[in-house]
């Protein structure tokens, strides 16, 4: 069965320093993978998605993620954090065939950005 | 493109009353809509999947008689919380998945509805 694990429940960085949010997936096939961001009391916004076209995926707001099949990882990075990046981040994968389009969510990583 | 709206954005109701939440896809036709519930500091929990014109499929442990879902058109799904109680207070989020032209797995999320039952 498909599963997604976010390795850190909380990450704290200083403004202007790099961001790394880690995600590992478990799948018997190359999946689609997504990163979504959620600001407090808001819905989810798609940051980027991997669909096997390219292993390095660039998203909005300077975020990018690299799909590494050998490590079953899809870590999210940003070179320089901004205060507005403080939010909850979810790594998400499709539930798989015959799952009716369901998504599997990681547990979420809360990103704090210190001035 | 691919915008999903929810209404209301927040609602307060008294215990025992029913509340209806609407989810609309504004610029695409949503063959499938999903309803999630989110508790503070937690991930999203899928409640049910609804396909236009058919009965919703509920996840294990979700009471279908309490959380009524209707997906009457390709742009509208509603969630009605019947006889609401304080433990139903939560953040409810819908999402929609479109027809061809959109990624087959990508879901577009609404802004959420904060329900508080007093």
PDB file of C-alpha atoms in Angstrom:
ATOM      1  CA  UNK A   1       0.000   0.000   0.000  1.00  0.00           C
ATOM      2  CA  UNK A   2       1.060   3.532  -0.663  1.00  0.00           C
ATOM      3  CA  UNK A   3       2.355   5.496   2.325  1.00  0.00           C
ATOM      4  CA  UNK A   4       3.979   8.836   2.932  1.00  0.00           C
ATOM      5  CA  UNK A   5       6.204   9.742   5.852  1.00  0.00           C
ATOM      6  CA  UNK A   6       7.282  13.231   6.732  1.00  0.00           C
ATOM      7  CA  UNK A   7      10.324  12.868   8.880  1.00  0.00           C
ATOM      8  CA  UNK A   8       9.988  16.070  10.895  1.00  0.00           C
ATOM      9  CA  UNK A   9       6.855  17.295  12.605  1.00  0.00           C
ATOM     10  CA  UNK A  10       8.398  20.722  13.143  1.00  0.00           C
ATOM     11  CA  UNK A  11      11.261  22.598  11.471  1.00  0.00           C
ATOM     12  CA  UNK A  12      12.531  25.964  12.587  1.00  0.00           C
ATOM     13  CA  UNK A  13      14.831  28.137  10.481  1.00  0.00           C
ATOM     14  CA  UNK A  14      16.013  31.715  10.488  1.00  0.00           C
ATOM     15  CA  UNK A  15      14.910  34.087   7.768  1.00  0.00           C
ATOM     16  CA  UNK A  16      17.308  33.960   4.846  1.00  0.00           C
ATOM     17  CA  UNK A  17      18.589  30.461   5.597  1.00  0.00           C
ATOM     18  CA  UNK A  18      17.811  27.315   3.584  1.00  0.00           C
ATOM     19  CA  UNK A  19      14.736  25.200   4.170  1.00  0.00           C
ATOM     20  CA  UNK A  20      14.660  21.402   4.001  1.00  0.00           C
ATOM     21  CA  UNK A  21      11.451  19.479   4.630  1.00  0.00           C
ATOM     22  CA  UNK A  22      11.858  15.739   4.319  1.00  0.00           C
ATOM     23  CA  UNK A  23       9.442  13.241   2.826  1.00  0.00           C
ATOM     24  CA  UNK A  24       9.761   9.551   2.095  1.00  0.00           C
ATOM     25  CA  UNK A  25       7.220   7.517   0.214  1.00  0.00           C
ATOM     26  CA  UNK A  26       6.509   3.845  -0.077  1.00  0.00           C
ATOM     27  CA  UNK A  27       5.263   2.565  -3.380  1.00  0.00           C
ATOM     28  CA  UNK A  28       5.752  -0.326  -5.726  1.00  0.00           C
ATOM     29  CA  UNK A  29       5.703   2.010  -8.707  1.00  0.00           C
ATOM     30  CA  UNK A  30       6.862   5.505  -9.575  1.00  0.00           C
ATOM     31  CA  UNK A  31       4.114   7.634  -8.186  1.00  0.00           C
ATOM     32  CA  UNK A  32       2.888  11.124  -8.639  1.00  0.00           C
ATOM     33  CA  UNK A  33       3.892  13.165  -5.622  1.00  0.00           C
ATOM     34  CA  UNK A  34       2.772  16.546  -4.387  1.00  0.00           C
ATOM     35  CA  UNK A  35       3.731  19.145  -1.843  1.00  0.00           C
ATOM     36  CA  UNK A  36       0.939  21.320  -0.493  1.00  0.00           C
ATOM     37  CA  UNK A  37       1.182  24.274   1.884  1.00  0.00           C
ATOM     38  CA  UNK A  38      -1.473  25.306   4.378  1.00  0.00           C
ATOM     39  CA  UNK A  39      -1.476  28.630   6.153  1.00  0.00           C
ATOM     40  CA  UNK A  40      -3.468  28.891   9.403  1.00  0.00           C
ATOM     41  CA  UNK A  41      -7.210  28.450   8.915  1.00  0.00           C
ATOM     42  CA  UNK A  42      -6.793  28.197   5.167  1.00  0.00           C
ATOM     43  CA  UNK A  43      -7.167  25.479   2.580  1.00  0.00           C
ATOM     44  CA  UNK A  44      -4.286  23.707   0.872  1.00  0.00           C
ATOM     45  CA  UNK A  45      -2.313  25.295  -1.931  1.00  0.00           C
ATOM     46  CA  UNK A  46      -0.290  23.221  -4.366  1.00  0.00           C
ATOM     47  CA  UNK A  47       3.396  24.092  -4.222  1.00  0.00           C
ATOM     48  CA  UNK A  48       4.629  21.606  -6.788  1.00  0.00           C
ATOM     49  CA  UNK A  49       4.024  18.179  -8.225  1.00  0.00           C
ATOM     50  CA  UNK A  50       6.116  15.355  -9.616  1.00  0.00           C
ATOM     51  CA  UNK A  51       4.649  13.377 -12.490  1.00  0.00           C
ATOM     52  CA  UNK A  52       7.759  11.551 -13.817  1.00  0.00           C
ATOM     53  CA  UNK A  53       8.575  14.172 -16.443  1.00  0.00           C
ATOM     54  CA  UNK A  54      11.607  15.455 -14.545  1.00  0.00           C
ATOM     55  CA  UNK A  55      13.127  14.457 -11.233  1.00  0.00           C
ATOM     56  CA  UNK A  56      13.813  18.046 -10.160  1.00  0.00           C
ATOM     57  CA  UNK A  57      10.565  19.895  -9.848  1.00  0.00           C
ATOM     58  CA  UNK A  58      10.296  23.632  -9.423  1.00  0.00           C
ATOM     59  CA  UNK A  59       7.289  25.083  -7.736  1.00  0.00           C
ATOM     60  CA  UNK A  60       5.879  28.374  -6.640  1.00  0.00           C
ATOM     61  CA  UNK A  61       7.498  30.821  -4.222  1.00  0.00           C
ATOM     62  CA  UNK A  62      11.005  29.514  -4.876  1.00  0.00           C
ATOM     63  CA  UNK A  63      10.385  25.984  -3.628  1.00  0.00           C
ATOM     64  CA  UNK A  64      11.665  22.917  -5.394  1.00  0.00           C
ATOM     65  CA  UNK A  65      11.778  19.197  -4.745  1.00  0.00           C
ATOM     66  CA  UNK A  66      13.841  16.346  -6.094  1.00  0.00           C
ATOM     67  CA  UNK A  67      12.417  12.904  -6.695  1.00  0.00           C
ATOM     68  CA  UNK A  68      14.988  10.243  -5.796  1.00  0.00           C
ATOM     69  CA  UNK A  69      13.745   6.792  -6.588  1.00  0.00           C
ATOM     70  CA  UNK A  70      16.770   5.055  -5.068  1.00  0.00           C
ATOM     71  CA  UNK A  71      16.070   6.758  -1.750  1.00  0.00           C
ATOM     72  CA  UNK A  72      12.275   6.829  -2.137  1.00  0.00           C
ATOM     73  CA  UNK A  73      12.446  10.470  -1.153  1.00  0.00           C
ATOM     74  CA  UNK A  74      10.850  13.701  -2.300  1.00  0.00           C
ATOM     75  CA  UNK A  75      12.336  16.382  -0.078  1.00  0.00           C
ATOM     76  CA  UNK A  76      11.217  19.984  -0.357  1.00  0.00           C
ATOM     77  CA  UNK A  77      13.816  22.739  -0.377  1.00  0.00           C
ATOM     78  CA  UNK A  78      14.106  26.481  -0.649  1.00  0.00           C
ATOM     79  CA  UNK A  79      17.408  28.363  -0.712  1.00  0.00           C
ATOM     80  CA  UNK A  80      16.314  31.248   1.464  1.00  0.00           C
ATOM     81  CA  UNK A  81      13.393  31.244   3.873  1.00  0.00           C
ATOM     82  CA  UNK A  82      11.014  34.160   4.108  1.00  0.00           C
ATOM     83  CA  UNK A  83       8.774  35.012   7.021  1.00  0.00           C
ATOM     84  CA  UNK A  84       5.746  34.339   4.830  1.00  0.00           C
ATOM     85  CA  UNK A  85       6.873  30.717   4.389  1.00  0.00           C
ATOM     86  CA  UNK A  86       5.819  29.926   7.959  1.00  0.00           C
ATOM     87  CA  UNK A  87       3.017  27.385   7.514  1.00  0.00           C
ATOM     88  CA  UNK A  88       2.159  23.692   7.554  1.00  0.00           C
ATOM     89  CA  UNK A  89       3.497  21.612   4.683  1.00  0.00           C
ATOM     90  CA  UNK A  90       2.092  18.301   3.498  1.00  0.00           C
ATOM     91  CA  UNK A  91       3.744  15.707   1.288  1.00  0.00           C
ATOM     92  CA  UNK A  92       1.008  13.852  -0.575  1.00  0.00           C
ATOM     93  CA  UNK A  93       0.788  10.835  -2.850  1.00  0.00           C
ATOM     94  CA  UNK A  94      -2.073   9.201  -4.753  1.00  0.00           C
ATOM     95  CA  UNK A  95      -3.642   6.257  -3.013  1.00  0.00           C
ATOM     96  CA  UNK A  96      -2.942   4.034  -5.969  1.00  0.00           C
ATOM     97  CA  UNK A  97      -4.943   2.156  -8.538  1.00  0.00           C
ATOM     98  CA  UNK A  98      -8.558   1.389  -7.714  1.00  0.00           C
ATOM     99  CA  UNK A  99      -8.545   3.929  -4.886  1.00  0.00           C
ATOM    100  CA  UNK A 100     -10.957   6.311  -6.564  1.00  0.00           C
ATOM    101  CA  UNK A 101      -8.465   9.142  -6.732  1.00  0.00           C
ATOM    102  CA  UNK A 102      -7.870   9.277  -2.982  1.00  0.00           C
ATOM    103  CA  UNK A 103      -4.760  10.993  -1.710  1.00  0.00           C
ATOM    104  CA  UNK A 104      -2.446   9.794   1.027  1.00  0.00           C
ATOM    105  CA  UNK A 105      -1.236  12.607   3.279  1.00  0.00           C
ATOM    106  CA  UNK A 106       1.920  12.781   5.289  1.00  0.00           C
ATOM    107  CA  UNK A 107       1.586  13.851   8.887  1.00  0.00           C
ATOM    108  CA  UNK A 108       2.599  17.396   8.052  1.00  0.00           C
ATOM    109  CA  UNK A 109       5.617  19.527   8.930  1.00  0.00           C
ATOM    110  CA  UNK A 110       5.176  22.845  10.634  1.00  0.00           C
ATOM    111  CA  UNK A 111       7.729  25.350   9.400  1.00  0.00           C
ATOM    112  CA  UNK A 112       8.617  28.237  11.683  1.00  0.00           C
ATOM    113  CA  UNK A 113      10.722  31.116  10.409  1.00  0.00           C
ATOM    114  CA  UNK A 114      12.541  33.275  12.920  1.00  0.00           C
ATOM    115  CA  UNK A 115      13.451  36.867  12.121  1.00  0.00           C
TER     116      UNK A 115
ATOM    117  CA  UNK B   1      -7.893  28.189 -13.156  1.00  0.00           C
ATOM    118  CA  UNK B   2      -9.048  25.245 -11.020  1.00  0.00           C
ATOM    119  CA  UNK B   3     -10.601  27.252  -8.215  1.00  0.00           C
ATOM    120  CA  UNK B   4     -12.714  25.665  -5.510  1.00  0.00           C
ATOM    121  CA  UNK B   5     -14.837  27.708  -3.146  1.00  0.00           C
ATOM    122  CA  UNK B   6     -16.539  26.808   0.109  1.00  0.00           C
ATOM    123  CA  UNK B   7     -19.397  28.484   1.853  1.00  0.00           C
ATOM    124  CA  UNK B   8     -19.630  29.478   4.587  1.00  0.00           C
ATOM    125  CA  UNK B   9     -16.030  30.068   5.636  1.00  0.00           C
ATOM    126  CA  UNK B  10     -17.049  29.806   9.254  1.00  0.00           C
ATOM    127  CA  UNK B  11     -20.247  28.952  11.087  1.00  0.00           C
ATOM    128  CA  UNK B  12     -21.373  28.747  14.689  1.00  0.00           C
ATOM    129  CA  UNK B  13     -24.421  26.686  15.480  1.00  0.00           C
ATOM    130  CA  UNK B  14     -26.206  25.358  18.511  1.00  0.00           C
ATOM    131  CA  UNK B  15     -26.052  21.745  19.545  1.00  0.00           C
ATOM    132  CA  UNK B  16     -28.776  19.687  17.895  1.00  0.00           C
ATOM    133  CA  UNK B  17     -29.128  21.817  14.789  1.00  0.00           C
ATOM    134  CA  UNK B  18     -27.970  20.947  11.273  1.00  0.00           C
ATOM    135  CA  UNK B  19     -25.441  22.812   9.184  1.00  0.00           C
ATOM    136  CA  UNK B  20     -24.890  22.685   5.430  1.00  0.00           C
ATOM    137  CA  UNK B  21     -21.530  23.420   3.839  1.00  0.00           C
ATOM    138  CA  UNK B  22     -21.243  24.008   0.101  1.00  0.00           C
ATOM    139  CA  UNK B  23     -18.281  23.204  -2.088  1.00  0.00           C
ATOM    140  CA  UNK B  24     -18.168  24.568  -5.623  1.00  0.00           C
ATOM    141  CA  UNK B  25     -15.721  24.160  -8.488  1.00  0.00           C
ATOM    142  CA  UNK B  26     -15.800  27.573 -10.126  1.00  0.00           C
ATOM    143  CA  UNK B  27     -14.065  27.070 -13.439  1.00  0.00           C
ATOM    144  CA  UNK B  28     -14.017  23.351 -14.102  1.00  0.00           C
ATOM    145  CA  UNK B  29     -16.257  20.343 -13.872  1.00  0.00           C
ATOM    146  CA  UNK B  30     -15.512  18.156 -10.905  1.00  0.00           C
ATOM    147  CA  UNK B  31     -16.232  14.505 -11.502  1.00  0.00           C
ATOM    148  CA  UNK B  32     -15.187  13.679  -7.968  1.00  0.00           C
ATOM    149  CA  UNK B  33     -15.244  15.714  -4.793  1.00  0.00           C
ATOM    150  CA  UNK B  34     -13.717  14.814  -1.483  1.00  0.00           C
ATOM    151  CA  UNK B  35     -14.571  15.927   2.025  1.00  0.00           C
ATOM    152  CA  UNK B  36     -11.926  16.115   4.708  1.00  0.00           C
ATOM    153  CA  UNK B  37     -11.915  16.920   8.358  1.00  0.00           C
ATOM    154  CA  UNK B  38      -8.928  18.458  10.086  1.00  0.00           C
ATOM    155  CA  UNK B  39      -8.303  18.739  13.806  1.00  0.00           C
ATOM    156  CA  UNK B  40      -5.840  21.316  15.143  1.00  0.00           C
ATOM    157  CA  UNK B  41      -2.214  20.521  14.422  1.00  0.00           C
ATOM    158  CA  UNK B  42      -3.164  17.384  12.528  1.00  0.00           C
ATOM    159  CA  UNK B  43      -3.229  16.211   8.954  1.00  0.00           C
ATOM    160  CA  UNK B  44      -6.349  15.960   6.836  1.00  0.00           C
ATOM    161  CA  UNK B  45      -8.627  13.002   7.427  1.00  0.00           C
ATOM    162  CA  UNK B  46     -10.700  11.876   4.466  1.00  0.00           C
ATOM    163  CA  UNK B  47     -14.358  11.551   5.374  1.00  0.00           C
ATOM    164  CA  UNK B  48     -15.950  10.627   2.075  1.00  0.00           C
ATOM    165  CA  UNK B  49     -15.657  10.625  -1.676  1.00  0.00           C
ATOM    166  CA  UNK B  50     -18.530  11.756  -3.827  1.00  0.00           C
ATOM    167  CA  UNK B  51     -19.044  11.291  -7.516  1.00  0.00           C
ATOM    168  CA  UNK B  52     -21.600  13.343  -9.394  1.00  0.00           C
ATOM    169  CA  UNK B  53     -24.947  11.628  -9.534  1.00  0.00           C
ATOM    170  CA  UNK B  54     -24.103   8.742  -7.244  1.00  0.00           C
ATOM    171  CA  UNK B  55     -24.015   8.034  -3.533  1.00  0.00           C
ATOM    172  CA  UNK B  56     -20.996   9.078  -1.582  1.00  0.00           C
ATOM    173  CA  UNK B  57     -18.486   6.521  -0.378  1.00  0.00           C
ATOM    174  CA  UNK B  58     -17.688   7.009   3.284  1.00  0.00           C
ATOM    175  CA  UNK B  59     -14.454   6.110   5.010  1.00  0.00           C
ATOM    176  CA  UNK B  60     -14.510   3.619   7.813  1.00  0.00           C
ATOM    177  CA  UNK B  61     -15.742   5.138  11.044  1.00  0.00           C
ATOM    178  CA  UNK B  62     -17.559   8.071   9.435  1.00  0.00           C
ATOM    179  CA  UNK B  63     -21.294   8.075  10.129  1.00  0.00           C
ATOM    180  CA  UNK B  64     -23.082   8.478   6.830  1.00  0.00           C
ATOM    181  CA  UNK B  65     -26.365   9.396   8.520  1.00  0.00           C
ATOM    182  CA  UNK B  66     -24.676  12.189  10.398  1.00  0.00           C
ATOM    183  CA  UNK B  67     -22.583  13.588   7.570  1.00  0.00           C
ATOM    184  CA  UNK B  68     -24.882  13.751   4.553  1.00  0.00           C
ATOM    185  CA  UNK B  69     -23.168  14.367   1.265  1.00  0.00           C
ATOM    186  CA  UNK B  70     -24.884  15.350  -1.945  1.00  0.00           C
ATOM    187  CA  UNK B  71     -23.119  15.798  -5.276  1.00  0.00           C
ATOM    188  CA  UNK B  72     -25.982  16.832  -7.491  1.00  0.00           C
ATOM    189  CA  UNK B  73     -24.011  18.547 -10.228  1.00  0.00           C
ATOM    190  CA  UNK B  74     -20.522  18.650 -11.675  1.00  0.00           C
ATOM    191  CA  UNK B  75     -19.804  21.887  -9.867  1.00  0.00           C
ATOM    192  CA  UNK B  76     -21.483  21.506  -6.484  1.00  0.00           C
ATOM    193  CA  UNK B  77     -21.224  19.161  -3.547  1.00  0.00           C
ATOM    194  CA  UNK B  78     -22.736  19.745  -0.129  1.00  0.00           C
ATOM    195  CA  UNK B  79     -21.939  18.353   3.288  1.00  0.00           C
ATOM    196  CA  UNK B  80     -24.681  18.523   5.888  1.00  0.00           C
ATOM    197  CA  UNK B  81     -23.777  17.889   9.494  1.00  0.00           C
ATOM    198  CA  UNK B  82     -27.011  16.709  11.076  1.00  0.00           C
ATOM    199  CA  UNK B  83     -27.820  17.119  14.748  1.00  0.00           C
ATOM    200  CA  UNK B  84     -24.460  18.693  15.363  1.00  0.00           C
ATOM    201  CA  UNK B  85     -22.718  18.292  18.698  1.00  0.00           C
ATOM    202  CA  UNK B  86     -19.669  20.034  20.158  1.00  0.00           C
ATOM    203  CA  UNK B  87     -17.432  17.116  19.153  1.00  0.00           C
ATOM    204  CA  UNK B  88     -18.303  17.864  15.511  1.00  0.00           C
ATOM    205  CA  UNK B  89     -16.541  21.197  15.820  1.00  0.00           C
ATOM    206  CA  UNK B  90     -13.692  21.100  13.348  1.00  0.00           C
ATOM    207  CA  UNK B  91     -12.237  22.490  10.146  1.00  0.00           C
ATOM    208  CA  UNK B  92     -13.898  20.925   7.114  1.00  0.00           C
ATOM    209  CA  UNK B  93     -12.156  21.073   3.760  1.00  0.00           C
ATOM    210  CA  UNK B  94     -13.424  19.950   0.383  1.00  0.00           C
ATOM    211  CA  UNK B  95     -11.443  19.220  -2.733  1.00  0.00           C
ATOM    212  CA  UNK B  96     -12.311  18.491  -6.325  1.00  0.00           C
ATOM    213  CA  UNK B  97     -10.830  16.403  -9.068  1.00  0.00           C
ATOM    214  CA  UNK B  98     -11.583  17.280 -12.669  1.00  0.00           C
ATOM    215  CA  UNK B  99     -12.093  15.567 -15.962  1.00  0.00           C
ATOM    216  CA  UNK B 100      -9.462  15.219 -18.677  1.00  0.00           C
ATOM    217  CA  UNK B 101      -7.185  18.202 -19.083  1.00  0.00           C
ATOM    218  CA  UNK B 102      -6.226  18.123 -15.438  1.00  0.00           C
ATOM    219  CA  UNK B 103      -3.820  15.777 -13.715  1.00  0.00           C
ATOM    220  CA  UNK B 104      -5.713  12.640 -12.932  1.00  0.00           C
ATOM    221  CA  UNK B 105      -4.617  12.622  -9.288  1.00  0.00           C
ATOM    222  CA  UNK B 106      -4.332  16.283  -8.482  1.00  0.00           C
ATOM    223  CA  UNK B 107      -7.006  17.647  -6.206  1.00  0.00           C
ATOM    224  CA  UNK B 108      -7.920  21.299  -5.880  1.00  0.00           C
ATOM    225  CA  UNK B 109      -8.771  22.336  -2.364  1.00  0.00           C
ATOM    226  CA  UNK B 110     -11.333  24.741  -1.045  1.00  0.00           C
ATOM    227  CA  UNK B 111     -10.430  27.299   1.627  1.00  0.00           C
ATOM    228  CA  UNK B 112     -12.127  25.335   4.373  1.00  0.00           C
ATOM    229  CA  UNK B 113     -15.059  25.891   6.711  1.00  0.00           C
ATOM    230  CA  UNK B 114     -14.590  26.328  10.443  1.00  0.00           C
ATOM    231  CA  UNK B 115     -17.554  24.792  12.286  1.00  0.00           C
ATOM    232  CA  UNK B 116     -18.085  25.549  15.951  1.00  0.00           C
ATOM    233  CA  UNK B 117     -20.946  23.842  17.751  1.00  0.00           C
ATOM    234  CA  UNK B 118     -21.951  25.395  21.060  1.00  0.00           C
TER     235      UNK B 118
END
